[in-house]
Amino acid sequence: LGGDSLSVTPLAAGALRVSQDPGEMWVMEGDEVALGCQVLVAEPWDLLRLEWVKDVGRGVLCAIRLRPTTPMAPTPCTPHAPRLHLAWYPPWATLSLRQARGDDAGHYLCRVTLEI
């Protein structure tokens, strides 16, 4: 996106392991971008909260609660962000960005919380 890179950060913690793919990518304006977030949980779980954040500290782009075996087809994140869609096909959550623009460049983080 205009010479800027789009990067993601991997996380790992105890019984919950989250990894992102790709680690870094270059995108042309107008392209569609797909960022993957793999969620592996060592023990049975009922509910996860998954959030995609751009440039940590600037707020949540997309947030959803997920169940371990209930897939979710691509769904718009919010009515105010129709270019962002989130899908869940266990164990992968995918954030899709349609028609990338220059101001979409930044660091994207998949943040997962196990709810109990």
mmCIF file of N, CA, C and O in Angstrom, residues 27 39 43 53 63 66-68 71 81 104 107 115:
data_model
loop_
_atom_site.group_PDB
_atom_site.id
_atom_site.type_symbol
_atom_site.label_atom_id
_atom_site.label_comp_id
_atom_site.label_asym_id
_atom_site.label_seq_id
_atom_site.Cartn_x
_atom_site.Cartn_y
_atom_site.Cartn_z
ATOM 1 N N VAL A 27 0.702 -5.037 -0.448
ATOM 2 C CA VAL A 27 -0.594 -5.043 -1.115
ATOM 3 C C VAL A 27 -0.718 -3.796 -1.979
ATOM 4 O O VAL A 27 -0.295 -2.714 -1.582
ATOM 5 N N VAL A 39 -6.258 -20.554 15.836
ATOM 6 C CA VAL A 39 -6.502 -20.613 17.278
ATOM 7 C C VAL A 39 -6.505 -22.081 17.709
ATOM 8 O O VAL A 39 -7.366 -22.856 17.291
ATOM 9 N N GLU A 43 -7.220 -27.468 25.823
ATOM 10 C CA GLU A 43 -8.288 -28.077 26.607
ATOM 11 C C GLU A 43 -9.642 -27.697 26.015
ATOM 12 O O GLU A 43 -9.754 -26.703 25.299
ATOM 13 N N VAL A 53 -7.094 -6.077 15.814
ATOM 14 C CA VAL A 53 -6.714 -4.727 16.182
ATOM 15 C C VAL A 53 -5.697 -4.223 15.160
ATOM 16 O O VAL A 53 -4.806 -4.967 14.746
ATOM 17 N N ALA A 63 -14.627 -7.639 16.249
ATOM 18 C CA ALA A 63 -14.664 -8.497 17.433
ATOM 19 C C ALA A 63 -15.844 -9.448 17.323
ATOM 20 O O ALA A 63 -16.910 -9.078 16.823
ATOM 21 N N LEU A 66 -16.676 -16.741 19.527
ATOM 22 C CA LEU A 66 -16.640 -17.954 18.713
ATOM 23 C C LEU A 66 -16.881 -19.190 19.556
ATOM 24 O O LEU A 66 -16.442 -19.264 20.698
ATOM 25 N N ARG A 67 -17.530 -20.171 18.955
ATOM 26 C CA ARG A 67 -17.692 -21.492 19.564
ATOM 27 C C ARG A 67 -16.781 -22.459 18.805
ATOM 28 O O ARG A 67 -16.531 -22.279 17.616
ATOM 29 N N PRO A 68 -16.277 -23.505 19.485
ATOM 30 C CA PRO A 68 -15.236 -24.351 18.895
ATOM 31 C C PRO A 68 -15.625 -25.085 17.624
ATOM 32 O O PRO A 68 -14.777 -25.304 16.761
ATOM 33 N N PRO A 71 -18.789 -23.114 12.571
ATOM 34 C CA PRO A 71 -18.207 -22.233 11.558
ATOM 35 C C PRO A 71 -19.089 -21.014 11.325
ATOM 36 O O PRO A 71 -20.288 -21.031 11.615
ATOM 37 N N ALA A 81 -18.047 -0.462 8.740
ATOM 38 C CA ALA A 81 -16.822 -0.933 8.085
ATOM 39 C C ALA A 81 -17.182 -2.049 7.107
ATOM 40 O O ALA A 81 -16.819 -3.200 7.306
ATOM 41 N N ASP A 104 -4.941 1.807 4.986
ATOM 42 C CA ASP A 104 -5.079 0.487 5.608
ATOM 43 C C ASP A 104 -3.724 -0.086 6.033
ATOM 44 O O ASP A 104 -3.677 -1.071 6.765
ATOM 45 N N HIS A 107 0.067 -2.399 11.305
ATOM 46 C CA HIS A 107 0.290 -3.662 11.989
ATOM 47 C C HIS A 107 -1.055 -4.191 12.479
ATOM 48 O O HIS A 107 -1.762 -3.500 13.213
ATOM 49 N N GLU A 115 -12.932 -17.347 27.219
ATOM 50 C CA GLU A 115 -13.921 -16.912 28.202
ATOM 51 C C GLU A 115 -14.382 -18.105 29.031
ATOM 52 O O GLU A 115 -14.689 -19.166 28.488
#
